[in-house]
Coordinates of C-alpha atoms (C1' of nucleotides) in Angstrom, one line a residue:
Chain W
M1 CA 1.1 -11.7 21.4
T2 CA 2.9 -9.1 19.0
S3 CA 2.7 -6.3 20.7
D4 CA 1.6 -5.0 24.4
A5 CA -0.5 -2.6 25.0
A6 CA 1.7 -2.0 28.7
T7 CA 5.3 -2.1 26.8
Q8 CA 7.5 0.5 27.9
P9 CA 6.4 3.6 26.1
V10 CA 9.5 5.5 27.0
F11 CA 11.4 3.5 24.2
R12 CA 9.3 2.8 21.7
R13 CA 10.9 2.8 18.4
K14 CA 7.9 2.3 16.4
S15 CA 4.8 4.7 16.1
L16 CA 1.7 2.8 17.4
H17 CA 0.1 2.7 13.6
E18 CA 2.9 0.8 12.5
E19 CA 2.6 -1.7 15.7
L20 CA -0.8 -1.6 14.6
I21 CA -0.4 -2.5 11.2
D22 CA 1.6 -5.5 12.2
A23 CA -0.9 -7.0 14.8
I24 CA -4.1 -6.5 12.8
R25 CA -2.4 -8.1 9.9
E26 CA -1.1 -10.9 11.5
Q27 CA -4.6 -11.2 13.0
I28 CA -5.9 -11.3 9.6
V29 CA -3.4 -13.8 8.7
D30 CA -3.7 -16.1 11.1
G31 CA -7.7 -16.3 10.9
R32 CA -8.4 -14.7 14.2
L33 CA -10.1 -12.0 11.8
T34 CA -12.8 -13.9 9.9
P35 CA -13.1 -12.8 6.4
G36 CA -16.2 -11.2 5.5
T37 CA -16.6 -10.0 9.1
K38 CA -16.9 -6.5 10.2
V39 CA -13.5 -5.2 11.4
P40 CA -14.3 -4.4 15.2
E41 CA -13.1 -0.8 15.3
K42 CA -14.1 -0.3 19.7
D43 CA -12.9 -3.9 20.1
L44 CA -9.5 -3.5 18.6
C45 CA -8.9 0.3 20.4
A46 CA -9.7 -1.7 23.6
Q47 CA -7.7 -4.5 22.8
Y48 CA -4.4 -2.6 22.5
G49 CA -5.2 0.1 24.8
V50 CA -5.1 2.7 22.1
S51 CA -7.1 5.5 20.3
R52 CA -9.0 5.1 17.1
T53 CA -6.9 7.8 15.3
P54 CA -3.9 5.1 15.0
L55 CA -5.9 2.2 14.7
R56 CA -8.0 3.7 11.7
E57 CA -4.3 5.0 10.1
A58 CA -3.3 1.3 10.0
L59 CA -7.2 0.2 8.8
K60 CA -6.0 2.4 5.9
V61 CA -2.5 1.0 5.2
L62 CA -3.8 -2.6 5.6
A63 CA -7.3 -1.7 2.9
T64 CA -4.1 -0.5 0.5
D65 CA -2.6 -3.9 1.0
G66 CA -6.0 -5.1 0.3
L67 CA -6.4 -7.4 3.2
L68 CA -9.3 -4.9 4.4
T69 CA -12.1 -3.6 2.1
L70 CA -13.2 0.2 3.6
E71 CA -17.0 1.4 3.0
A72 CA -17.9 4.7 3.4
N73 CA -19.6 5.1 6.3
R74 CA -19.6 1.7 7.1
G75 CA -16.3 0.6 8.2
A76 CA -14.0 -1.9 7.5
W77 CA -14.4 -5.2 6.5
V78 CA -12.0 -8.1 6.2
S79 CA -11.7 -8.8 2.8
K80 CA -12.7 -12.4 2.0
I81 CA -10.9 -14.5 -0.2
T82 CA -12.5 -15.6 -3.8
Q83 CA -11.9 -17.8 -6.7
E84 CA -11.6 -14.9 -8.6
D85 CA -8.6 -13.5 -6.4
L86 CA -6.7 -16.5 -6.0
D87 CA -6.9 -16.9 -10.1
E88 CA -5.8 -12.9 -10.1
V89 CA -2.9 -13.1 -7.5
F90 CA -1.1 -16.5 -8.0
P91 CA -0.3 -15.6 -11.7
V92 CA 1.4 -12.3 -10.5
M93 CA 3.3 -13.8 -7.6
G94 CA 4.5 -16.5 -10.3
A95 CA 5.8 -14.0 -12.6
L96 CA 7.4 -12.4 -9.2
E97 CA 9.1 -15.5 -8.2
A98 CA 10.1 -16.1 -11.4
L99 CA 11.9 -12.7 -11.3
S100 CA 13.3 -13.7 -7.8
G101 CA 14.9 -17.1 -9.0
E102 CA 16.5 -15.5 -11.8
L103 CA 18.2 -12.7 -9.6
A104 CA 18.8 -15.2 -6.8
C105 CA 20.7 -17.1 -9.4
K106 CA 23.0 -14.1 -10.3
H107 CA 23.7 -12.8 -6.6
I108 CA 23.7 -15.6 -4.2
T109 CA 26.8 -16.7 -2.2
D110 CA 27.7 -20.2 -2.2
A111 CA 27.1 -19.9 1.6
E112 CA 23.6 -19.0 1.5
I113 CA 23.0 -21.7 -1.4
R114 CA 24.2 -24.0 1.3
K115 CA 22.2 -22.4 3.8
V116 CA 19.0 -23.2 1.4
R117 CA 20.0 -26.6 0.8
T118 CA 20.0 -27.3 4.4
L119 CA 16.5 -25.7 4.9
H120 CA 15.3 -27.6 2.0
N121 CA 16.9 -31.1 3.6
E122 CA 15.3 -30.3 6.5
M123 CA 11.8 -29.7 4.6
V124 CA 12.0 -33.5 3.1
K125 CA 12.5 -34.6 6.7
Y126 CA 9.4 -33.0 7.7
Y127 CA 7.5 -34.1 4.3
Q128 CA 9.1 -37.9 5.7
K129 CA 7.6 -37.3 8.4
R130 CA 4.0 -36.0 7.2
D131 CA 4.5 -32.9 9.7
L132 CA 2.2 -30.4 7.6
A133 CA 2.9 -27.6 9.4
N134 CA 6.5 -27.6 9.9
Y135 CA 6.9 -28.2 6.1
F136 CA 4.9 -25.2 5.4
A137 CA 6.9 -23.1 7.9
V138 CA 10.6 -24.4 6.4
N139 CA 8.8 -23.9 3.3
Q140 CA 8.2 -20.5 3.6
R141 CA 11.6 -19.8 5.2
I142 CA 12.9 -21.6 1.4
H143 CA 11.3 -19.2 -0.2
E144 CA 12.1 -16.2 1.9
A145 CA 15.7 -17.0 1.4
I146 CA 15.7 -17.0 -2.4
L147 CA 14.1 -13.8 -2.0
A148 CA 16.4 -12.4 -0.2
A149 CA 19.1 -13.5 -2.4
A150 CA 17.3 -11.6 -5.2
R151 CA 19.0 -8.7 -3.3
N152 CA 15.7 -6.3 -4.5
D153 CA 13.8 -5.3 -1.9
T154 CA 11.2 -3.7 -4.4
L155 CA 10.2 -7.1 -5.5
S156 CA 10.5 -8.6 -1.9
S157 CA 7.9 -6.1 -0.2
Q158 CA 5.8 -6.7 -3.6
Y159 CA 5.9 -10.2 -3.2
R160 CA 5.3 -10.4 0.6
S161 CA 2.1 -8.2 0.2
L162 CA 0.6 -10.7 -2.3
A163 CA 1.7 -13.8 -0.5
T164 CA 0.0 -12.4 2.5
R165 CA -3.2 -12.0 0.5
V166 CA -3.4 -15.3 0.0
R167 CA -1.5 -17.0 2.8
R168 CA -4.5 -17.3 4.8
A169 CA -5.7 -20.0 2.2
R170 CA -2.6 -21.9 1.6
Y171 CA -2.4 -22.3 5.4
V172 CA -4.9 -24.3 6.0
A173 CA -4.7 -26.1 2.3
N174 CA -4.4 -29.5 3.1
M175 CA -2.4 -31.3 0.3
T176 CA -3.5 -34.6 -1.5
E177 CA -0.6 -37.6 -1.1
E178 CA 0.1 -37.1 -4.7
R179 CA 0.3 -33.1 -4.4
W180 CA 2.7 -33.0 -1.5
A181 CA 5.2 -35.6 -3.3
Q182 CA 5.6 -33.7 -6.5
A183 CA 5.5 -30.1 -4.5
T184 CA 8.6 -31.6 -2.6
D185 CA 10.2 -32.7 -6.3
E186 CA 9.6 -29.4 -7.8
H187 CA 11.6 -28.3 -4.6
E188 CA 14.5 -30.9 -5.3
Q189 CA 14.3 -29.4 -9.0
I190 CA 14.5 -25.7 -7.3
M191 CA 17.5 -26.8 -5.2
Q192 CA 19.5 -28.2 -8.6
C193 CA 18.6 -24.9 -10.4
L194 CA 20.0 -22.8 -7.7
E195 CA 23.3 -24.7 -7.5
A196 CA 23.9 -24.5 -11.3
R197 CA 23.0 -21.3 -10.9
D198 CA 20.8 -21.9 -13.5
G199 CA 18.4 -18.6 -13.6
L200 CA 16.3 -19.2 -16.8
R201 CA 15.1 -22.6 -15.9
L202 CA 14.5 -21.9 -11.8
S203 CA 12.5 -19.3 -12.9
V204 CA 10.6 -21.8 -15.1
V205 CA 10.7 -24.2 -12.2
L206 CA 9.6 -21.3 -9.8
K207 CA 6.5 -20.4 -11.8
S208 CA 5.0 -23.6 -12.6
H209 CA 5.6 -24.4 -8.8
L210 CA 3.5 -21.6 -8.2
E211 CA 0.7 -22.6 -10.7
N212 CA 0.6 -26.2 -9.3
K213 CA 0.1 -24.4 -6.0
L214 CA -2.7 -22.7 -7.1
E215 CA -4.6 -25.8 -8.3
T216 CA -4.2 -27.1 -4.3
V217 CA -5.4 -24.2 -3.1
R218 CA -8.2 -24.0 -5.5
Q219 CA -9.2 -27.1 -4.9
W220 CA -9.2 -26.8 -1.3
L221 CA -11.6 -23.7 -1.4
K222 CA -14.0 -25.6 -3.4
D223 CA -14.7 -27.5 -0.5
N224 CA -14.3 -24.9 2.4
D225 CA -15.5 -21.8 1.0
L226 CA -14.2 -19.1 2.6
A227 CA -16.1 -16.6 0.3
T228 CA -19.7 -17.7 1.1
S229 CA -19.5 -19.8 4.5
T230 CA -19.1 -16.6 7.0
S231 CA -21.7 -15.2 8.3
Q232 CA -21.9 -10.9 7.4
L233 CA -22.1 -10.2 4.2
P234 CA -21.1 -6.5 3.2
A235 CA -22.2 -5.4 -0.4
S236 CA -18.1 -5.3 -0.8
K237 CA -16.6 -6.2 -4.6
T238 CA -13.4 -7.8 -5.0
S239 CA -10.5 -6.0 -3.0
S240 CA -7.9 -4.6 -5.5
R241 CA -6.8 -1.0 -4.2
Chain G
M1 CA -7.3 21.3 -10.8
T2 CA -7.9 17.9 -9.5
S3 CA -9.8 18.5 -6.5
D4 CA -12.1 21.9 -4.9
A5 CA -11.1 22.3 -1.3
A6 CA -15.0 23.7 -2.0
T7 CA -16.8 20.9 -3.9
Q8 CA -20.1 20.2 -2.7
P9 CA -19.7 18.8 0.5
V10 CA -22.9 17.3 0.2
F11 CA -22.5 15.3 -3.0
R12 CA -18.8 14.2 -2.0
R13 CA -18.9 10.5 -3.1
K14 CA -15.0 9.3 -2.2
S15 CA -14.1 10.5 1.5
L16 CA -11.7 13.3 2.5
H17 CA -8.5 10.9 2.7
E18 CA -9.5 8.9 -0.1
E19 CA -9.2 12.4 -2.5
L20 CA -6.5 14.0 -0.7
I21 CA -4.7 10.7 -2.1
D22 CA -4.9 10.9 -5.5
A23 CA -4.6 15.0 -5.2
I24 CA -1.2 14.4 -3.3
R25 CA 0.0 11.7 -5.3
E26 CA -0.7 14.2 -8.3
Q27 CA 1.5 16.9 -6.8
I28 CA 4.1 14.3 -6.2
V29 CA 4.2 12.6 -10.0
D30 CA 3.9 16.0 -11.6
G31 CA 6.9 17.4 -9.6
R32 CA 4.9 19.9 -7.9
L33 CA 6.6 18.6 -4.4
T34 CA 9.7 18.1 -4.7
P35 CA 11.4 14.6 -3.9
G36 CA 13.6 15.2 -1.0
T37 CA 11.8 17.9 0.4
K38 CA 9.9 17.6 3.7
V39 CA 6.0 17.4 2.9
P40 CA 4.4 20.3 4.1
E41 CA 1.3 19.0 6.4
K42 CA 0.1 22.4 7.3
D43 CA 0.0 24.2 3.9
L44 CA -1.7 20.8 2.2
C45 CA -4.4 21.6 5.2
A46 CA -4.6 25.0 4.3
Q47 CA -4.6 24.6 0.8
Y48 CA -7.4 21.6 0.7
G49 CA -9.1 23.1 3.4
V50 CA -9.0 20.0 5.5
S51 CA -8.1 19.4 9.2
R52 CA -4.7 16.9 9.9
T53 CA -6.6 13.8 10.5
P54 CA -7.5 12.9 7.0
L55 CA -4.5 14.2 5.4
R56 CA -2.1 12.3 8.0
E57 CA -4.3 9.3 7.0
A58 CA -3.5 10.0 3.5
L59 CA 0.1 10.5 4.0
K60 CA 0.2 6.8 5.7
V61 CA -1.2 5.1 2.5
L62 CA 1.0 6.9 0.2
A63 CA 4.0 6.3 2.0
T64 CA 3.4 2.6 1.6
D65 CA 3.4 3.0 -2.2
G66 CA 6.3 4.3 -1.5
L67 CA 6.1 7.6 -2.9
L68 CA 6.9 9.0 0.6
T69 CA 8.9 8.2 3.7
L70 CA 7.6 8.6 7.0
E71 CA 10.3 9.4 9.7
A72 CA 9.1 8.9 13.3
N73 CA 8.5 12.6 15.0
R74 CA 10.1 14.0 11.8
G75 CA 7.3 13.9 9.7
A76 CA 6.8 12.9 6.1
W77 CA 9.2 13.3 3.5
V78 CA 8.9 13.3 -0.2
S79 CA 11.2 9.7 -1.7
K80 CA 13.7 10.8 -4.1
I81 CA 14.8 8.5 -6.9
T82 CA 17.7 7.0 -6.3
Q83 CA 19.8 5.1 -9.0
E84 CA 19.2 2.2 -7.0
D85 CA 15.6 2.7 -7.1
L86 CA 15.5 2.4 -10.7
D87 CA 17.5 -0.5 -10.5
E88 CA 14.9 -2.2 -8.6
V89 CA 11.9 -1.1 -9.7
F90 CA 12.4 -2.0 -13.2
P91 CA 13.1 -5.4 -13.4
V92 CA 9.6 -5.9 -11.2
M93 CA 7.8 -4.2 -13.8
G94 CA 9.5 -5.7 -16.7
A95 CA 8.2 -9.1 -14.9
L96 CA 5.0 -7.3 -13.9
E97 CA 4.7 -6.2 -17.8
A98 CA 5.6 -9.7 -19.6
L99 CA 3.1 -10.8 -17.6
S100 CA 0.0 -8.5 -18.8
G101 CA 1.5 -8.8 -22.6
E102 CA 1.1 -12.7 -22.3
L103 CA -2.1 -12.3 -20.5
A104 CA -3.2 -9.6 -22.6
C105 CA -2.9 -11.7 -25.8
K106 CA -4.9 -14.6 -24.0
H107 CA -7.8 -12.1 -23.4
I108 CA -8.1 -9.0 -25.6
T109 CA -10.7 -8.7 -28.5
D110 CA -10.4 -8.1 -31.9
A111 CA -12.0 -4.3 -31.1
E112 CA -9.7 -3.8 -28.6
I113 CA -6.6 -4.8 -30.2
R114 CA -7.6 -2.7 -33.0
K115 CA -8.1 0.0 -30.5
V116 CA -4.6 -0.3 -29.7
R117 CA -3.4 -0.3 -33.6
T118 CA -5.0 3.2 -33.5
L119 CA -2.9 4.7 -30.9
H120 CA -0.1 3.1 -32.2
N121 CA -0.3 4.7 -35.3
E122 CA -1.0 8.1 -33.2
M123 CA 1.8 7.4 -31.6
V124 CA 3.9 7.2 -34.5
K125 CA 2.7 10.2 -35.8
Y126 CA 3.9 12.0 -32.6
Y127 CA 7.3 10.1 -33.2
Q128 CA 7.7 11.7 -36.6
K129 CA 6.6 15.0 -35.5
R130 CA 9.2 14.6 -32.7
D131 CA 6.6 15.6 -30.4
L132 CA 7.6 14.0 -26.8
A133 CA 5.0 15.3 -24.7
N134 CA 2.5 13.8 -26.7
Y135 CA 4.5 11.0 -27.5
F136 CA 4.7 10.1 -24.1
A137 CA 0.8 10.6 -23.2
V138 CA -0.5 8.0 -26.1
N139 CA 2.7 5.6 -25.2
Q140 CA 1.4 5.3 -21.5
R141 CA -1.8 4.9 -23.0
I142 CA -0.8 2.0 -24.7
H143 CA 0.4 0.4 -21.9
E144 CA -2.5 0.7 -20.2
A145 CA -4.5 -0.8 -22.9
I146 CA -2.7 -3.9 -22.8
L147 CA -2.5 -4.2 -19.1
A148 CA -6.7 -3.6 -19.0
A149 CA -6.6 -6.4 -21.7
A150 CA -4.9 -8.6 -19.1
R151 CA -8.5 -8.9 -17.4
N152 CA -6.3 -9.2 -13.9
D153 CA -6.9 -5.7 -11.4
T154 CA -3.9 -7.1 -8.9
L155 CA -1.7 -7.3 -11.7
S156 CA -2.9 -3.4 -13.2
S157 CA -3.1 -2.0 -9.5
Q158 CA 0.9 -3.5 -8.5
Y159 CA 2.1 -2.7 -12.0
R160 CA 0.3 1.1 -12.0
S161 CA 2.0 1.5 -8.2
L162 CA 5.8 1.2 -9.2
A163 CA 4.9 3.3 -12.5
T164 CA 3.8 5.7 -10.8
R165 CA 7.2 5.7 -8.3
V166 CA 9.5 6.0 -11.3
R167 CA 7.4 8.1 -13.4
R168 CA 8.7 11.5 -12.1
A169 CA 11.8 10.4 -13.8
R170 CA 10.4 8.8 -16.8
Y171 CA 8.5 12.0 -17.8
V172 CA 11.7 14.3 -18.0
A173 CA 13.8 11.9 -19.5
N174 CA 14.9 13.1 -22.7
M175 CA 15.6 10.7 -25.3
T176 CA 18.4 10.8 -27.8
E177 CA 17.3 10.1 -31.4
E178 CA 18.4 6.6 -31.8
R179 CA 16.8 5.2 -28.5
W180 CA 13.5 7.0 -29.5
A181 CA 14.0 5.2 -33.1
Q182 CA 14.4 2.3 -31.1
A183 CA 11.3 2.4 -28.7
T184 CA 9.4 3.3 -31.6
D185 CA 10.3 0.3 -33.5
E186 CA 9.8 -1.9 -30.4
H187 CA 6.4 -0.3 -30.2
E188 CA 5.8 -1.9 -33.7
Q189 CA 7.2 -5.8 -32.6
I190 CA 4.7 -5.0 -29.9
M191 CA 1.7 -4.4 -32.3
Q192 CA 3.0 -7.9 -34.5
C193 CA 2.5 -9.8 -31.2
L194 CA -0.5 -8.6 -30.0
E195 CA -2.3 -9.1 -33.3
A196 CA -0.7 -12.5 -33.7
R197 CA -1.7 -13.0 -30.5
D198 CA 2.1 -14.1 -30.0
G199 CA 1.9 -14.2 -25.8
L200 CA 5.5 -15.7 -25.2
R201 CA 7.4 -13.3 -27.9
L202 CA 5.3 -10.4 -26.4
S203 CA 6.3 -10.8 -23.1
V204 CA 10.0 -11.3 -24.2
V205 CA 9.7 -8.1 -26.7
L206 CA 7.6 -6.2 -23.2
K207 CA 10.5 -7.2 -21.1
S208 CA 13.6 -6.0 -23.1
H209 CA 11.6 -3.0 -23.8
L210 CA 11.4 -2.1 -20.3
E211 CA 15.3 -3.0 -19.9
N212 CA 16.1 -0.5 -22.6
K213 CA 13.7 2.2 -21.2
L214 CA 15.5 2.0 -17.5
E215 CA 19.0 2.5 -19.2
T216 CA 17.6 5.5 -20.7
V217 CA 16.3 6.8 -17.5
R218 CA 19.5 5.6 -15.9
Q219 CA 21.5 7.8 -18.1
W220 CA 19.2 11.0 -17.9
L221 CA 19.4 10.1 -13.8
K222 CA 23.2 10.5 -14.5
D223 CA 23.0 14.2 -15.8
N224 CA 20.1 15.9 -13.9
D225 CA 20.7 13.7 -10.2
L226 CA 17.2 13.9 -8.2
A227 CA 18.7 12.2 -5.9
T228 CA 20.9 14.8 -4.8
S229 CA 20.7 17.8 -6.2
T230 CA 17.2 19.0 -4.2
S231 CA 17.9 21.0 -0.9
Q232 CA 16.9 19.8 2.3
L233 CA 18.5 16.4 3.2
P234 CA 17.1 13.7 5.7
A235 CA 19.0 11.0 6.8
S236 CA 16.2 8.9 4.9
K237 CA 17.1 5.7 3.6
T238 CA 15.8 4.4 0.6
S239 CA 12.1 3.5 0.6
S240 CA 10.7 0.1 0.1
R241 CA 7.8 -0.2 2.9
Chain T
dT1 C1' -50.9 -9.6 8.4
dT2 C1' -47.5 -6.8 5.9
dT3 C1' -45.3 -2.5 4.6
dT4 C1' -43.6 1.6 5.3
dT5 C1' -42.5 5.6 8.1
dG6 C1' -40.2 7.7 12.1
dC7 C1' -37.2 8.3 15.8
dA8 C1' -33.4 6.4 18.6
dT9 C1' -29.0 4.2 18.9
dT10 C1' -25.2 3.1 17.4
dT11 C1' -20.8 4.1 14.7
dC12 C1' -18.0 6.3 11.1
dG13 C1' -15.5 10.4 9.4
dT14 C1' -13.5 14.9 10.9
dA15 C1' -12.3 18.8 13.5
dT16 C1' -10.0 19.9 17.4
dT17 C1' -7.1 19.7 21.8
dC18 C1' -3.1 17.9 24.3
dA19 C1' 0.9 15.8 25.4
dT20 C1' 5.7 15.1 24.2
dA21 C1' 9.4 15.0 20.6
dA22 C1' 12.6 17.5 17.7
dT23 C1' 14.3 21.9 16.2
dT24 C1' 16.2 26.5 16.9
dA25 C1' 17.3 30.4 18.9
dC26 C1' 20.2 32.4 22.5
dA27 C1' 23.3 32.7 26.4
dC28 C1' 27.6 31.4 28.4
dA29 C1' 32.0 29.3 28.8
dC30 C1' 36.1 28.2 27.1
Chain Z
dG1 C1' 35.1 33.2 17.6
dT2 C1' 33.8 28.9 18.4
dG3 C1' 31.8 25.5 20.9
dT4 C1' 28.2 23.2 24.6
dG5 C1' 24.0 23.5 27.2
dT6 C1' 19.5 25.0 28.2
dA7 C1' 15.4 27.2 27.2
dA8 C1' 12.1 28.6 24.1
dT9 C1' 9.4 27.8 20.0
dT10 C1' 7.8 24.5 16.7
dA11 C1' 5.6 20.6 14.9
dT12 C1' 4.5 16.0 15.4
dG13 C1' 1.8 11.6 17.3
dA14 C1' -1.9 10.5 19.9
dA15 C1' -6.6 11.1 22.7
dT16 C1' -11.0 13.5 22.5
dA17 C1' -14.9 15.6 21.2
dC18 C1' -18.5 16.5 17.6
dG19 C1' -21.9 16.3 13.8
dA20 C1' -23.5 13.1 10.3
dA21 C1' -24.8 9.2 8.1
dA22 C1' -26.6 4.7 8.7
dT23 C1' -28.8 1.0 11.0
dG24 C1' -32.3 -1.2 13.9
dC25 C1' -36.6 -1.1 15.7
dA26 C1' -41.1 0.0 16.9
dA27 C1' -45.4 2.0 15.6
dA28 C1' -48.9 3.1 12.6
dA29 C1' -51.4 2.5 8.1
dA30 C1' -52.9 0.0 4.2

DNA sequence: TTTTTGCATTTCGTATTCATAATTACACAC
DNA sequence: GTGTGTAATTATGAATACGAAATGCAAAAA
């Protein structure tokens, strides 16, 4: 849906490989490309109506992002999410999110705070309706808003890169009733810190918020094991870069 | 020195584009490729004896690392280091380094601590001899050792990516006498935290250590302006990814 | 029956070719 | 002499082609 092979090629702004990066990243994140399986280079070429050259350029970039693993002469594989990956990635995200909170309190405008408050209230409504999908969607927009308020593109891109890697897991991670209540409460605290512009406390809250989230995902992973359930198994190691 | 176009192609382990990534990254970091100038695609092909395909794959990866900026139909440019870049990158590095200290205290072995102490003493000697080059070299090894002790590959690679981006600046940043003394003192504190396995305090020390370092580099940049001094100027924006 | 060896097929990595966009050079008009 | 428009040149982006490596299967040997 992102890209159309038949878009007017006359006024294309992004280069092919850039469009492919986004398109394939989405396929990985939303699960159309299954973790642990081989990337069907040929199929993707056909699907997007491009040759192998721009496709392979895109694969290389996605590999540096940790979404794919390249094996010499054996092609690209969709990275699996292992327990160890999560244990590695979440602390780093925690550190980055803590920083984002700290910086956001310094730079955020009153208008932005009101905007986040609106999102927050919206999210609480979805919580009360037990509408997980929308809850997640708004939740993500809140974290994005805080990130934007931090006014640090480097931070944003680093954070997003990691978030994308684990999003596959977070998406599906069903929460227990208690955990959901806890998360919503944590978000109320986040709001309060933001409105008080208490950067130090916000960074602490965000960090522990993420630690709790890790626990949820970890629990979920224990049940539906993304690491071993899928069919094709390359002799791949944990992806780093 | 890094790579040789005439290496026995029979027993090559890395693929061409991987070798090129490392080789070109080094050229950028050590200044053979000047910030703000165009990447001489043709020359590099000739230099390494490869065709454009693997080279361009490498350029795309380096662009996601922020070392290059790609402009549509205008090729790749070596990213300039601006004041704003530093102000963005250093806080993120600070957060990551703080985390590395925290984790290192949890996981580091006694043998590793002794190893770092050895490096530290060596560094102090170079300080006393006012040997900046070697001081920097050992300094970097200390931070690498702490990073390794954190036992988190994701953290390591993220940190290294940022460090590489600013290394060009840090390398040349001559320190004032006071700043140098202060930095060395901070390193003594780092050692003490590590030996006491006081993760919390280490993270604080590392963070402020990096903040001070930023101040040094910022000062230096004000004098020798990497941002505007170089010749060719593309209409490029700040690189993020 | 099991294992191993050799061949065929597929797919990957790289080089080469082609098309198109951008830059430069030059001529002509003002 | 300066500025603009057009043509020539150059370089970039993408497609195709080719050699090499890996995989799968079958046949032969143990």
